[in-house]
Amino acid sequence: MALRASKKLGKHLLNKNGITSPLVSARHCSSASETAPKAPHSSKKGRLLTGATIGLVIAGGAYVSTVDEATFCGWLFSATKLVNPFFALLDPEVAHRLAVSAAARGWVPREKRPDPSNLRLEVWGRNFSNPIGLAAGFDKNAEAVEGLLGLGFGFVEVGSVTPVPQEGNPKPRIFRLPQDGAIINRCGFNSEGIVAVAKRLGAQHGKRKLDETSRSSSSSVDESMHGGKAGPGILGVNLGKNKTSEDASADYVQGVHTLSQYADYLANILFLSIYGLSISLLL
């Protein structure tokens, strides 16, 4: 009894002074050490996967470096088809704006393969590398002329360009016909106006002339070796009139005087369904 009372008294005094029993402390330390997380380490499988990935990247890079520019260009054009489903999910006009912006920033493939010589032709004293062109309506405000020509078109036509900026028809105004693989365009001559277009074309004009001079000084054999088109491409400008204009002739005269210095040809196509105007063509 005396021994049991002595043990209780000793335990009471230890707890009162904030001192724990060495046996209890040792037991707690042992338990903590047993449950401590093990240090992470890389598995053999993970190291093998990382090594294989690095090897594939190096091998792929070495192979691509040996591929000629024309073949690589073909791969890029094929790869762009992967984004088509993404564009199909967007509103048609939003998708169109993204495409124009990408071409304006050079985020589209550039055709490096030369056109066959039998596709070349001369019209109005201008040499076309091929007869396939991009009609007016895609790049209405001359934002992406260089990028679009680089896609391989024989010519690109910008516009229609009106003297004064105008909004066009209310949105939505572009509609997809999935079953026909087509689009209905009811934009109604939306344009940023002659001043904005002339500023962009003026900035591009000097570079285009420099490219023409540079290419004309090189031989056709040299062009064939390096690939690419036989020239910077043909630029057309489509002129339009403002919806509220009272003098259509003055609108077209202003367009000719302002933009003819930058274009290889001018087109003036007026649709009967727009503002009750007749059809005419100005070359």
Tab-separated table of N, CA and C in Angstrom, residues 18 21 57 129 142 182 205 207 210 244 248:
chain	number	residue	atom	x	y	z
A	18	GLY	N	4.560	20.083	-14.906
A	18	GLY	CA	4.670	20.094	-16.361
A	18	GLY	C	5.700	19.150	-16.891
A	21	SER	N	6.582	11.825	-18.040
A	21	SER	CA	7.402	10.651	-17.754
A	21	SER	C	8.290	10.323	-18.926
A	57	VAL	N	12.149	13.708	-78.818
A	57	VAL	CA	12.226	15.125	-79.197
A	57	VAL	C	13.519	15.395	-79.967
A	129	SER	N	1.205	34.570	-110.684
A	129	SER	CA	1.881	33.281	-110.513
A	129	SER	C	0.909	32.116	-110.649
A	142	ALA	N	-7.856	45.664	-95.462
A	142	ALA	CA	-6.430	45.526	-95.817
A	142	ALA	C	-5.553	45.319	-94.585
A	182	ALA	N	-21.202	25.939	-96.867
A	182	ALA	CA	-21.213	27.313	-97.385
A	182	ALA	C	-21.584	28.295	-96.277
A	205	HIS	N	3.189	49.236	-99.089
A	205	HIS	CA	3.560	49.499	-100.486
A	205	HIS	C	5.074	49.491	-100.690
A	207	LYS	N	7.386	48.025	-98.954
A	207	LYS	CA	7.934	46.683	-98.799
A	207	LYS	C	7.637	45.833	-100.030
A	210	LEU	N	9.968	46.809	-102.787
A	210	LEU	CA	11.313	46.313	-102.501
A	210	LEU	C	11.403	44.825	-102.820
A	244	THR	N	-25.228	56.192	-97.179
A	244	THR	CA	-25.917	57.487	-97.072
A	244	THR	C	-25.433	58.506	-98.103
A	248	ALA	N	-22.847	58.896	-105.741
A	248	ALA	CA	-22.077	57.661	-105.861
A	248	ALA	C	-20.833	57.862	-106.705
